Amino acid sequence: MSMYNGAFILAIAAKATAILAGGAVVTSALRQSAAARYLTWICVFAAILMLPVLSLQSWTIAVPAPAAISQTVVPSAVHRVPTGSVPAAAPEFSWLRAAAVIWLGGVVFLLFRIGAGHLKARAIRRRAKRVNHPAWLESFEEASALTSTTGRATLFASDEIDVPVSYGFLHPAIVLGGNFENWTADRRRAVLIHELTHVRRRDTLLTLLAQLSTAVYWIHPLAWFAQARFRKEQECSCDDAVLQAGVAEADYADHLVSVARSFEPTSAWPVAPAMARASHLEERVRSLLDPSRRRLTLTPRMCAIGTAALVAIIVPLAAVRAQDASSASLSGSVYDASGAAIPRVSVSLSVGNGKIQEMTITGPDGTYTFTRVRPGNYTLQVRAPGFAMLNSPVFLEPGAAIKVDPKLELGSTMETVEVVGRGTASAAPAGPPQRIRVGGNVQATKLLKKVNPEYPANAQAAGIAGTVVLRAVISTSGDLLNLAVVNTPDTSLAQAATAAVSQWKYQATLLNGEPVEVVTTVAVNFKLQP
C-alpha cells in the first residue's frame, strides 16, 4: 500500500481525527489534574505521529470481502475485455495530488521553522553566561534537591531573553532572563522549581514531539488546538509541582504575573518551555487560586499507565483498514494439466504498456492473492519452469472480488542439428542444442535415439544451404507424431531432414509421474563449407 494512495491518506486523517477528538474529550473529563491532562496530550501526539508508520504494516484486521466471481483461465481462452469502460490503472484525481503537494510544502516549511528555532536556542545557550552568584547557587541546589534533579542541569543567564526557560536534550540548562538579579529568595525558589520540573520530565524532548506531530498534521485544525492545550497543561502541571513544594498559591501567582510582565513577543523562544508566556496566563492564575484542584505530578506509575493505554489504542486503530469500495481483489490457484496445484509460481498483473503493477508467488497449495487493486484492464501473467507462459486479459470491476484459477500447459522442447556439406555457400550455425529448464513436478523429455540427416548431393552441387524447421508432438511412448515442416529453404533439404528426424526416439515428458504429450521443435541447419 503506497503511502500516497488516496484511500490510505483519508484513512490516516480519519484515525488522527478520532485520536485528537478523543484526547480533547478525555482531558475535558480530567478537570482536577493538569498532570493527567498533560500526559494525555503526550500520548495523543505520540499516537498520531506513529499512526502512518504502523498503518503501513501487514498485520491488519481482516475485513470481509464480497462474494468472489470464479473464472478458470487456460492458455487458449480469450477473454474479450470491454475497451474504454475503465482505464487501466487510472491515476489519482488531480485535486488529490495538488493537495498532497500543498501539504508537503507546509510540512517542509514547519520543519524548517522548528530547526531554525532549535539553532537559535542553541546559539543563545552558547552565548549565555554561567550564574555564579552565591544566593542563586544556594537556591538552585535547594530546588534541585526538591525536584530530584541534582546534577542534571546547569544555571545560565542571558540578556537575549526576558523570561526563564529550560532547554537541552542531553545536557539541559536553565537560562534566566530579565532583571533576575533583583529577585527575592522566594521568587528564585519558585522559578527554579518550575524550570527544574521541566528538566526532570525532559519537556524539551516532549515539546519537540508535539511540534513534529503538528508539522505532519498542520492542515488539521485539531492538531493546532491540541498543541495549544499541550503547552497550557505543560506549564500548569509545573505550576502544581511548585505548589506541592510548599510555595503558597497567592505568592506563586504574584511571582508568575510579575515575571510575565517582562515578556515581549519578539523575544519568544518557542522551542523551549518558558515559565511565563502571555498565552494562557489568566487560566493558569485562576487554576492556582482554585482550592478544588488536585496538585499531582507525573510519576513513573502514571507514565506506565499512559504508555499501556497508548499501545492499547494505537495498535488496533492502526491495524484497522476499511474496505475501499473503489478497489478490487483477485485470487485463485494455479494448476497443471492434470489438475494438481503448482507451488512457487510467479503470478503478476500488468497494464497495457507491459508495466507490472502487482506481483506475487503462489503458496505451497498453489494459491495467490492480490488485494486493493485499482479497477481496470490487466493482463494476468503466470510463469513456471517447464510450462508455457500464460497471458490472459482480466477485467477488474470496482469493488469486485474475482477468482481466477489459471491452468498451465507444458512448454515445448527444441533440438538443433547441424549438417555440414561441401560447397561454396555458407550459412551461420544455429548454436548448440538448448533445452528448456524445468522444475517442480515436471520431468523434461530426453532424446534417446538420434539419426543425423544427410546433405542431399543435388543441394550441395547447387550451393543450397539453410535451416529446416520441423515441429512435432512427442507422444507418451516417446515417438514423434504429426511431424511437419514449418520453414525450409529447399524441398530436398526438407525431405532429408524429415527422413532422419522421423526416426528419433525420446523419453516421454512426465507430469506428476505420468507421461504426457508435449510439442517439440527441431531446427536442422544445413551448412556448406568450401
Short mmCIF file of C-alpha atoms in Angstrom, two decimals:
data_model
loop_
_atom_site.label_atom_id
_atom_site.label_comp_id
_atom_site.label_asym_id
_atom_site.label_seq_id
_atom_site.Cartn_x
_atom_site.Cartn_y
_atom_site.Cartn_z
CA MET A 1 0.00 0.00 0.00
CA SER A 2 1.51 3.24 -1.08
CA MET A 3 1.72 5.97 1.49
CA TYR A 4 0.46 8.40 -1.15
CA ASN A 5 -2.62 6.32 -2.03
CA GLY A 6 -5.75 8.44 -1.64
CA ALA A 7 -7.66 5.87 0.44
CA PHE A 8 -4.67 5.46 2.76
CA ILE A 9 -4.35 9.23 3.33
CA LEU A 10 -8.06 9.60 4.04
CA ALA A 11 -7.92 6.66 6.46
CA ILE A 12 -4.99 8.21 8.34
CA ALA A 13 -6.82 11.55 8.53
CA ALA A 14 -9.92 9.86 9.92
CA LYS A 15 -7.92 7.93 12.53
CA ALA A 16 -5.96 11.03 13.55
CA THR A 17 -9.22 12.94 13.93
CA ALA A 18 -10.55 10.21 16.20
CA ILE A 19 -7.40 10.29 18.35
CA LEU A 20 -7.30 14.11 18.61
CA ALA A 21 -11.02 14.33 19.37
CA GLY A 22 -10.67 11.54 21.92
CA GLY A 23 -7.83 13.42 23.59
CA ALA A 24 -9.98 16.53 23.84
CA VAL A 25 -12.82 14.54 25.44
CA VAL A 26 -10.53 12.79 27.93
CA THR A 27 -8.76 15.99 29.00
CA SER A 28 -12.12 17.70 29.48
CA ALA A 29 -13.07 14.95 31.91
CA LEU A 30 -9.78 15.28 33.85
CA ARG A 31 -10.66 18.68 35.28
CA GLN A 32 -8.78 18.31 38.55
CA SER A 33 -5.35 17.13 37.35
CA ALA A 34 -3.15 19.13 34.98
CA ALA A 35 -0.52 16.37 35.10
CA ALA A 36 -3.01 13.77 33.85
CA ARG A 37 -4.15 16.11 31.08
CA TYR A 38 -0.54 16.77 30.09
CA LEU A 39 0.20 13.04 29.94
CA THR A 40 -2.91 12.54 27.81
CA TRP A 41 -1.74 15.08 25.23
CA ILE A 42 1.72 13.47 25.17
CA CYS A 43 0.09 10.14 24.32
CA VAL A 44 -2.09 11.79 21.68
CA PHE A 45 0.87 13.35 19.87
CA ALA A 46 2.89 10.14 20.08
CA ALA A 47 -0.08 8.20 18.68
CA ILE A 48 -0.73 10.40 15.64
CA LEU A 49 2.99 10.57 14.85
CA MET A 50 3.31 6.77 14.86
CA LEU A 51 -0.01 6.21 13.11
CA PRO A 52 1.17 6.40 9.44
CA VAL A 53 4.10 4.06 10.06
CA LEU A 54 2.08 1.48 12.00
CA SER A 55 -0.74 1.61 9.44
CA LEU A 56 1.69 0.51 6.70
CA GLN A 57 2.41 -2.80 8.43
CA SER A 58 0.90 -6.03 7.09
CA TRP A 59 -0.74 -7.25 10.32
CA THR A 60 -4.18 -5.87 9.61
CA ILE A 61 -7.59 -6.87 10.84
CA ALA A 62 -9.33 -8.76 8.09
CA VAL A 63 -12.35 -7.10 6.51
CA PRO A 64 -14.91 -9.47 4.92
CA ALA A 65 -14.73 -9.30 1.14
CA PRO A 66 -17.69 -9.51 -1.24
CA ALA A 67 -18.57 -12.82 -2.84
CA ALA A 68 -15.95 -13.93 -5.34
CA ILE A 69 -16.61 -14.32 -9.06
CA SER A 70 -14.90 -17.53 -10.20
CA GLN A 71 -13.13 -17.97 -13.52
CA THR A 72 -10.85 -20.66 -14.93
CA VAL A 73 -8.16 -19.39 -17.29
CA VAL A 74 -6.42 -21.64 -19.80
CA PRO A 75 -3.88 -20.55 -22.41
CA SER A 76 -6.34 -20.94 -25.27
CA ALA A 77 -9.08 -18.95 -23.58
CA VAL A 78 -9.73 -15.47 -24.93
CA HIS A 79 -11.46 -13.00 -22.61
CA ARG A 80 -12.95 -10.13 -24.52
CA VAL A 81 -12.50 -7.07 -22.30
CA PRO A 82 -14.73 -4.04 -22.92
CA THR A 83 -12.45 -1.32 -24.20
CA GLY A 84 -12.77 2.17 -22.84
CA SER A 85 -15.05 1.12 -19.95
CA VAL A 86 -12.44 1.51 -17.21
CA PRO A 87 -8.97 2.84 -18.00
CA ALA A 88 -6.13 0.64 -16.85
CA ALA A 89 -4.62 1.88 -13.58
CA ALA A 90 -6.13 5.34 -13.83
CA PRO A 91 -4.11 7.96 -11.94
CA GLU A 92 -5.32 9.67 -8.79
CA PHE A 93 -7.51 12.70 -9.17
CA SER A 94 -5.52 15.86 -9.80
CA TRP A 95 -7.02 17.60 -6.79
CA LEU A 96 -5.60 14.92 -4.51
CA ARG A 97 -2.11 15.32 -5.96
CA ALA A 98 -2.39 19.10 -5.63
CA ALA A 99 -3.48 18.76 -2.00
CA ALA A 100 -0.55 16.41 -1.34
CA VAL A 101 1.89 18.96 -2.77
CA ILE A 102 0.41 21.73 -0.60
CA TRP A 103 0.51 19.52 2.48
CA LEU A 104 4.12 18.50 1.84
CA GLY A 105 5.12 22.14 1.33
CA GLY A 106 3.59 23.04 4.68
CA VAL A 107 5.40 20.17 6.40
CA VAL A 108 8.74 21.24 4.95
CA PHE A 109 8.16 24.87 5.97
CA LEU A 110 7.25 23.96 9.55
CA LEU A 111 10.16 21.54 9.89
CA PHE A 112 12.47 24.28 8.67
CA ARG A 113 10.97 26.66 11.21
CA ILE A 114 11.40 24.14 14.02
CA GLY A 115 15.00 23.51 13.01
CA ALA A 116 15.72 27.24 12.87
CA GLY A 117 14.21 27.65 16.33
CA HIS A 118 16.48 24.99 17.78
CA LEU A 119 19.52 26.54 16.12
CA LYS A 120 18.59 29.88 17.68
CA ALA A 121 18.10 28.24 21.08
CA ARG A 122 21.48 26.54 20.89
CA ALA A 123 23.14 29.81 19.88
CA ILE A 124 21.59 31.68 22.83
CA ARG A 125 22.62 28.86 25.15
CA ARG A 126 26.23 29.04 23.89
CA ARG A 127 26.37 32.82 24.40
CA ALA A 128 24.77 32.68 27.85
CA LYS A 129 26.96 33.24 30.92
CA ARG A 130 27.21 30.88 33.86
CA VAL A 131 25.48 32.13 37.02
CA ASN A 132 27.92 32.16 39.93
CA HIS A 133 26.05 34.36 42.42
CA PRO A 134 26.08 32.58 45.82
CA ALA A 135 22.41 33.31 46.56
CA TRP A 136 21.30 31.90 43.23
CA LEU A 137 23.53 28.84 43.56
CA GLU A 138 22.11 28.15 47.02
CA SER A 139 18.54 28.41 45.72
CA PHE A 140 19.47 26.26 42.73
CA GLU A 141 20.83 23.46 44.95
CA GLU A 142 17.75 23.59 47.16
CA ALA A 143 15.37 23.43 44.16
CA SER A 144 17.39 20.60 42.60
CA ALA A 145 17.05 18.55 45.76
CA LEU A 146 13.28 19.17 45.92
CA THR A 147 12.79 18.10 42.31
CA SER A 148 15.30 15.21 42.37
CA THR A 149 17.33 16.77 39.53
CA THR A 150 20.67 17.24 41.31
CA GLY A 151 23.49 17.35 38.77
CA ARG A 152 21.18 17.16 35.75
CA ALA A 153 21.06 20.85 34.80
CA THR A 154 23.23 23.95 34.73
CA LEU A 155 22.22 27.55 35.52
CA PHE A 156 22.92 30.32 32.98
CA ALA A 157 21.81 33.90 32.30
CA SER A 158 21.30 35.77 29.04
CA ASP A 159 20.23 39.29 28.13
CA GLU A 160 18.69 37.98 24.87
CA ILE A 161 15.56 36.66 26.59
CA ASP A 162 13.08 38.14 29.09
CA VAL A 163 11.72 35.09 30.95
CA PRO A 164 13.36 31.95 32.35
CA VAL A 165 13.47 28.94 30.04
CA SER A 166 14.77 25.39 30.20
CA TYR A 167 16.40 23.85 27.14
CA GLY A 168 18.54 20.86 26.24
CA PHE A 169 18.21 17.21 25.36
CA LEU A 170 21.32 15.53 26.75
CA HIS A 171 22.72 18.43 28.78
CA PRO A 172 19.76 20.59 29.87
CA ALA A 173 20.25 24.15 31.02
CA ILE A 174 18.10 26.76 32.72
CA VAL A 175 18.64 30.19 31.20
CA LEU A 176 17.49 33.22 33.21
CA GLY A 177 16.46 36.50 31.59
CA GLY A 178 15.18 39.94 32.57
CA ASN A 179 16.09 41.54 35.88
CA PHE A 180 16.67 38.26 37.71
CA GLU A 181 19.42 39.84 39.86
CA ASN A 182 16.79 41.70 41.91
CA TRP A 183 14.53 38.74 42.62
CA THR A 184 13.74 37.73 46.17
CA ALA A 185 14.70 34.35 47.59
CA ASP A 186 11.08 33.16 47.39
CA ARG A 187 10.83 34.08 43.73
CA ARG A 188 14.17 32.44 42.94
CA ARG A 189 12.98 29.26 44.62
CA ALA A 190 9.62 29.23 42.82
CA VAL A 191 11.12 29.89 39.40
CA LEU A 192 13.84 27.28 39.78
CA ILE A 193 11.41 24.58 40.96
CA HIS A 194 9.21 25.32 37.95
CA GLU A 195 12.06 25.11 35.43
CA LEU A 196 13.72 22.09 37.05
CA THR A 197 10.40 20.25 36.80
CA HIS A 198 10.64 20.81 33.04
CA VAL A 199 14.17 19.36 33.17
CA ARG A 200 13.12 16.31 35.20
CA ARG A 201 10.34 15.47 32.75
CA ARG A 202 12.53 16.19 29.70
CA ASP A 203 9.94 18.63 28.41
CA THR A 204 12.26 19.91 25.67
CA LEU A 205 12.02 16.49 24.00
CA LEU A 206 8.26 16.27 24.59
CA THR A 207 7.80 19.75 23.13
CA LEU A 208 9.68 18.60 20.03
CA LEU A 209 7.34 15.60 19.81
CA ALA A 210 4.33 17.90 19.83
CA GLN A 211 5.90 20.20 17.24
CA LEU A 212 6.75 17.37 14.85
CA SER A 213 3.25 15.93 15.16
CA THR A 214 1.70 19.32 14.46
CA ALA A 215 4.02 19.79 11.47
CA VAL A 216 2.87 16.49 9.95
CA TYR A 217 -0.81 17.27 10.61
CA TRP A 218 -0.58 21.03 10.14
CA ILE A 219 -3.55 21.03 7.79
CA HIS A 220 -5.76 19.59 10.56
CA PRO A 221 -7.30 22.27 12.87
CA LEU A 222 -7.46 19.87 15.80
CA ALA A 223 -3.66 19.46 15.69
CA TRP A 224 -3.16 23.17 16.43
CA PHE A 225 -5.81 23.05 19.14
CA ALA A 226 -4.05 20.07 20.70
CA GLN A 227 -0.68 21.81 20.67
CA ALA A 228 -2.12 24.89 22.39
CA ARG A 229 -3.68 22.72 25.11
CA PHE A 230 -0.46 20.73 25.39
CA ARG A 231 1.52 23.93 26.08
CA LYS A 232 -1.00 25.10 28.66
CA GLU A 233 -1.07 21.79 30.55
CA GLN A 234 2.72 21.58 30.36
CA GLU A 235 3.01 24.84 32.32
CA CYS A 236 0.03 24.18 34.61
CA SER A 237 1.45 20.82 35.69
CA CYS A 238 4.76 22.54 36.54
CA ASP A 239 2.81 25.16 38.50
CA ASP A 240 1.26 22.33 40.52
CA ALA A 241 4.73 20.94 41.22
CA VAL A 242 5.77 24.35 42.64
CA LEU A 243 2.73 24.41 44.94
CA GLN A 244 3.44 20.83 46.06
CA ALA A 245 6.94 22.00 47.06
CA GLY A 246 5.37 24.32 49.65
CA VAL A 247 5.01 27.65 47.83
CA ALA A 248 1.75 29.44 48.72
CA GLU A 249 -0.82 29.76 45.91
CA ALA A 250 -1.19 33.55 46.17
CA ASP A 251 2.54 34.14 46.40
CA TYR A 252 3.27 31.99 43.37
CA ALA A 253 0.52 33.68 41.37
CA ASP A 254 2.14 37.02 42.17
CA HIS A 255 5.57 35.73 41.09
CA LEU A 256 4.07 34.39 37.86
CA VAL A 257 2.38 37.65 36.95
CA SER A 258 5.48 39.70 37.82
CA VAL A 259 7.72 37.56 35.63
CA ALA A 260 5.18 37.66 32.79
CA ARG A 261 5.21 41.47 32.78
CA SER A 262 8.74 41.44 31.38
CA PHE A 263 7.78 39.15 28.48
CA GLU A 264 7.98 40.60 24.97
CA PRO A 265 6.57 38.67 21.98
CA THR A 266 9.67 39.47 19.90
CA SER A 267 11.85 37.61 22.38
CA ALA A 268 9.82 34.39 22.25
CA TRP A 269 11.76 31.12 22.30
CA PRO A 270 9.10 28.71 21.04
CA VAL A 271 11.19 25.53 21.08
CA ALA A 272 11.91 25.71 24.83
CA PRO A 273 9.43 25.52 27.73
CA ALA A 274 9.20 29.01 29.25
CA MET A 275 7.75 29.81 32.66
CA ALA A 276 5.59 32.87 31.94
CA ARG A 277 4.36 33.35 28.40
CA ALA A 278 1.42 35.70 27.96
CA SER A 279 -0.76 32.96 26.46
CA HIS A 280 -2.96 31.10 28.98
CA LEU A 281 -1.63 33.26 31.84
CA GLU A 282 -5.13 34.11 33.07
CA GLU A 283 -6.18 30.45 33.09
CA ARG A 284 -3.04 29.48 34.98
CA VAL A 285 -3.58 32.11 37.66
CA ARG A 286 -7.22 31.07 38.04
CA SER A 287 -6.13 27.45 38.37
CA LEU A 288 -3.56 28.37 41.02
CA LEU A 289 -6.19 30.06 43.17
CA ASP A 290 -8.73 27.24 42.79
CA PRO A 291 -8.71 25.22 46.06
CA SER A 292 -10.56 22.27 44.45
CA ARG A 293 -7.69 21.45 42.07
CA ARG A 294 -5.67 18.26 42.61
CA ARG A 295 -1.96 19.10 42.60
CA LEU A 296 -0.44 15.95 41.08
CA THR A 297 2.90 15.44 39.38
CA LEU A 298 3.87 12.94 36.70
CA THR A 299 5.05 9.74 38.38
CA PRO A 300 6.57 6.60 36.81
CA ARG A 301 3.30 4.81 37.52
CA MET A 302 1.26 7.43 35.66
CA CYS A 303 3.68 7.25 32.71
CA ALA A 304 3.44 3.44 32.65
CA ILE A 305 -0.36 3.62 32.61
CA GLY A 306 -0.26 6.21 29.85
CA THR A 307 2.11 4.08 27.76
CA ALA A 308 -0.09 1.00 28.18
CA ALA A 309 -3.15 3.00 27.16
CA LEU A 310 -1.28 4.36 24.14
CA VAL A 311 -0.34 0.87 22.94
CA ALA A 312 -3.84 -0.46 23.61
CA ILE A 313 -5.38 2.26 21.45
CA ILE A 314 -2.89 2.89 18.65
CA VAL A 315 -2.15 -0.74 17.68
CA PRO A 316 -5.75 -1.84 16.96
CA LEU A 317 -6.60 1.53 15.41
CA ALA A 318 -3.60 1.42 13.07
CA ALA A 319 -4.43 -2.17 12.10
CA VAL A 320 -7.98 -1.42 11.01
CA ARG A 321 -8.34 -0.83 7.30
CA ALA A 322 -11.72 -0.09 5.85
CA GLN A 323 -12.69 -1.83 2.65
CA ASP A 324 -12.05 0.52 -0.25
CA ALA A 325 -15.21 0.44 -2.35
CA SER A 326 -13.29 1.58 -5.42
CA SER A 327 -10.71 -1.22 -5.29
CA ALA A 328 -10.91 -4.83 -6.41
CA SER A 329 -9.28 -8.10 -5.42
CA LEU A 330 -8.04 -11.06 -7.42
CA SER A 331 -7.25 -14.51 -6.09
CA GLY A 332 -7.13 -18.11 -7.17
CA SER A 333 -4.97 -21.22 -7.55
CA VAL A 334 -2.56 -22.27 -10.31
CA TYR A 335 -2.98 -25.82 -11.65
CA ASP A 336 -1.22 -28.01 -14.24
CA ALA A 337 -2.89 -30.07 -16.94
CA SER A 338 -3.50 -32.94 -14.52
CA GLY A 339 -5.34 -30.68 -12.06
CA ALA A 340 -2.57 -30.62 -9.45
CA ALA A 341 -1.68 -27.32 -7.75
CA ILE A 342 1.67 -25.75 -8.67
CA PRO A 343 3.57 -24.08 -5.80
CA ARG A 344 6.14 -21.25 -6.02
CA VAL A 345 4.84 -19.91 -9.34
CA SER A 346 5.30 -16.26 -10.34
CA VAL A 347 1.93 -14.52 -10.85
CA SER A 348 1.76 -10.88 -11.95
CA LEU A 349 -0.69 -8.25 -13.15
CA SER A 350 0.49 -5.85 -15.85
CA VAL A 351 -1.18 -2.96 -17.64
CA GLY A 352 -1.36 -2.27 -21.36
CA ASN A 353 2.19 -0.92 -21.64
CA GLY A 354 3.60 -4.11 -20.11
CA LYS A 355 4.49 -2.47 -16.79
CA ILE A 356 3.96 -4.86 -13.89
CA GLN A 357 1.62 -3.38 -11.26
CA GLU A 358 1.40 -6.31 -8.84
CA MET A 359 3.44 -9.49 -8.40
CA THR A 360 3.31 -12.43 -6.01
CA ILE A 361 4.43 -16.06 -5.64
CA THR A 362 1.95 -18.88 -5.12
CA GLY A 363 1.99 -20.64 -1.78
CA PRO A 364 2.57 -24.33 -1.09
CA ASP A 365 -1.01 -25.04 -2.16
CA GLY A 366 -0.68 -23.04 -5.39
CA THR A 367 -2.85 -20.12 -4.20
CA TYR A 368 -2.22 -16.43 -4.86
CA THR A 369 -3.98 -13.21 -3.79
CA PHE A 370 -3.97 -9.58 -4.90
CA THR A 371 -5.85 -7.14 -2.66
CA ARG A 372 -6.78 -3.47 -3.03
CA VAL A 373 -6.09 -3.39 -6.78
CA ARG A 374 -7.32 -0.45 -8.83
CA PRO A 375 -10.13 -1.38 -11.23
CA GLY A 376 -9.19 -1.68 -14.88
CA ASN A 377 -7.98 -3.91 -17.68
CA TYR A 378 -4.99 -6.09 -16.80
CA THR A 379 -3.00 -8.97 -18.23
CA LEU A 380 -2.62 -11.90 -15.86
CA GLN A 381 0.79 -13.50 -16.41
CA VAL A 382 1.79 -16.85 -14.90
CA ARG A 383 5.31 -18.21 -15.28
CA ALA A 384 6.56 -21.62 -14.14
CA PRO A 385 9.65 -23.62 -15.19
CA GLY A 386 8.73 -26.36 -17.66
CA PHE A 387 5.35 -24.80 -18.52
CA ALA A 388 4.25 -22.47 -21.27
CA MET A 389 3.85 -18.91 -20.01
CA LEU A 390 0.21 -17.89 -19.65
CA ASN A 391 -1.01 -14.42 -20.66
CA SER A 392 -4.69 -13.75 -20.23
CA PRO A 393 -6.68 -10.48 -20.11
CA VAL A 394 -8.57 -9.87 -16.86
CA PHE A 395 -11.10 -7.11 -16.21
CA LEU A 396 -11.44 -5.97 -12.57
CA GLU A 397 -14.60 -4.07 -11.74
CA PRO A 398 -14.78 -1.62 -8.79
CA GLY A 399 -15.45 -3.45 -5.54
CA ALA A 400 -15.35 -6.89 -7.17
CA ALA A 401 -13.60 -9.96 -5.77
CA ILE A 402 -12.52 -12.04 -8.78
CA LYS A 403 -11.36 -15.67 -8.51
CA VAL A 404 -9.22 -16.87 -11.42
CA ASP A 405 -7.69 -20.37 -11.49
CA PRO A 406 -5.03 -20.46 -14.24
CA LYS A 407 -4.32 -23.83 -15.85
CA LEU A 408 -0.83 -24.16 -17.32
CA GLU A 409 0.18 -26.34 -20.24
CA LEU A 410 3.58 -27.89 -20.62
CA GLY A 411 6.16 -25.93 -22.56
CA SER A 412 7.56 -27.16 -25.89
CA THR A 413 11.09 -28.51 -26.40
CA MET A 414 13.62 -27.74 -29.11
CA GLU A 415 16.55 -29.58 -30.68
CA THR A 416 19.12 -28.21 -33.14
CA VAL A 417 21.06 -30.35 -35.63
CA GLU A 418 23.89 -29.17 -37.87
CA VAL A 419 24.56 -30.96 -41.19
CA VAL A 420 27.80 -29.97 -42.93
CA GLY A 421 28.41 -30.44 -46.64
CA ARG A 422 30.95 -29.15 -49.15
CA GLY A 423 30.27 -26.19 -51.37
CA THR A 424 30.91 -22.51 -51.95
CA ALA A 425 27.97 -21.11 -49.99
CA SER A 426 27.87 -20.86 -46.21
CA ALA A 427 25.29 -20.24 -43.51
CA ALA A 428 25.79 -19.22 -39.87
CA PRO A 429 25.49 -22.11 -37.41
CA ALA A 430 22.43 -22.14 -35.21
CA GLY A 431 24.41 -22.76 -32.00
CA PRO A 432 24.45 -25.66 -29.55
CA PRO A 433 21.25 -27.51 -28.67
CA GLN A 434 19.23 -25.90 -25.87
CA ARG A 435 16.63 -27.43 -23.59
CA ILE A 436 14.03 -25.56 -21.57
CA ARG A 437 14.81 -25.60 -17.84
CA VAL A 438 12.02 -27.36 -15.93
CA GLY A 439 11.27 -27.86 -12.28
CA GLY A 440 8.58 -28.67 -9.80
CA ASN A 441 6.52 -31.71 -10.84
CA VAL A 442 7.74 -31.70 -14.47
CA GLN A 443 10.43 -34.14 -15.70
CA ALA A 444 11.75 -32.92 -19.06
CA THR A 445 11.84 -35.07 -22.16
CA LYS A 446 15.19 -36.51 -23.26
CA LEU A 447 16.38 -37.54 -26.73
CA LEU A 448 17.31 -41.23 -26.65
CA LYS A 449 17.89 -42.04 -30.34
CA LYS A 450 19.15 -39.50 -32.88
CA VAL A 451 19.66 -40.06 -36.62
CA ASN A 452 21.60 -37.28 -38.34
CA PRO A 453 20.29 -36.12 -41.72
CA GLU A 454 22.43 -36.49 -44.85
CA TYR A 455 23.15 -33.49 -47.02
CA PRO A 456 21.47 -34.04 -50.44
CA ALA A 457 24.07 -34.17 -53.23
CA ASN A 458 21.98 -32.04 -55.59
CA ALA A 459 21.65 -29.33 -52.91
CA GLN A 460 25.41 -29.35 -52.33
CA ALA A 461 26.08 -29.07 -56.04
CA ALA A 462 23.65 -26.19 -56.37
CA GLY A 463 25.13 -24.42 -53.32
CA ILE A 464 21.84 -24.54 -51.39
CA ALA A 465 22.15 -24.09 -47.61
CA GLY A 466 19.85 -23.00 -44.79
CA THR A 467 17.77 -24.16 -41.82
CA VAL A 468 14.81 -26.50 -41.97
CA VAL A 469 12.42 -26.07 -39.01
CA LEU A 470 10.25 -29.06 -38.11
CA ARG A 471 7.52 -29.33 -35.50
CA ALA A 472 6.02 -32.46 -33.98
CA VAL A 473 4.37 -33.88 -30.90
CA ILE A 474 6.36 -36.19 -28.62
CA SER A 475 3.86 -38.91 -27.69
CA THR A 476 3.59 -40.63 -24.34
CA SER A 477 5.59 -43.52 -25.80
CA GLY A 478 8.41 -41.23 -26.98
CA ASP A 479 7.64 -41.37 -30.72
CA LEU A 480 7.17 -38.29 -32.92
CA LEU A 481 3.63 -37.63 -34.11
CA ASN A 482 2.38 -35.19 -36.75
CA LEU A 483 5.88 -34.28 -37.94
CA ALA A 484 5.51 -31.23 -40.19
CA VAL A 485 7.81 -28.78 -41.95
CA VAL A 486 7.42 -25.23 -40.60
CA ASN A 487 10.07 -23.49 -42.66
CA THR A 488 12.55 -24.66 -45.31
CA PRO A 489 14.89 -23.05 -47.86
CA ASP A 490 14.60 -26.06 -50.23
CA THR A 491 12.37 -29.09 -50.77
CA SER A 492 15.27 -31.57 -50.90
CA LEU A 493 16.64 -30.28 -47.63
CA ALA A 494 13.20 -30.62 -46.06
CA GLN A 495 12.87 -34.21 -47.28
CA ALA A 496 16.30 -35.13 -45.91
CA ALA A 497 15.57 -33.55 -42.52
CA THR A 498 12.13 -35.22 -42.26
CA ALA A 499 13.51 -38.65 -43.16
CA ALA A 500 16.12 -38.52 -40.43
CA VAL A 501 14.12 -36.82 -37.62
CA SER A 502 11.14 -39.18 -38.06
CA GLN A 503 13.39 -41.97 -36.73
CA TRP A 504 14.22 -40.12 -33.48
CA LYS A 505 13.16 -41.65 -30.18
CA TYR A 506 12.52 -39.71 -26.96
CA GLN A 507 11.99 -40.41 -23.31
CA ALA A 508 8.47 -39.09 -22.66
CA THR A 509 7.87 -35.99 -20.56
CA LEU A 510 6.50 -36.81 -17.11
CA LEU A 511 3.97 -34.63 -15.34
CA ASN A 512 3.50 -35.68 -11.73
CA GLY A 513 4.97 -39.06 -12.66
CA GLU A 514 2.67 -39.69 -15.63
CA PRO A 515 3.78 -39.46 -19.31
CA VAL A 516 2.19 -36.60 -21.26
CA GLU A 517 2.43 -35.28 -24.81
CA VAL A 518 4.46 -32.15 -25.50
CA VAL A 519 5.26 -30.12 -28.59
CA THR A 520 8.86 -30.09 -29.87
CA THR A 521 10.63 -28.02 -32.48
CA VAL A 522 13.68 -29.29 -34.37
CA ALA A 523 15.97 -26.98 -36.32
CA VAL A 524 18.20 -28.74 -38.90
CA ASN A 525 20.91 -26.39 -40.09
CA PHE A 526 22.42 -27.39 -43.46
CA LYS A 527 25.78 -25.68 -43.78
CA LEU A 528 28.25 -25.62 -46.71
CA GLN A 529 31.98 -25.31 -46.31
CA PRO A 530 34.39 -24.64 -49.23
#
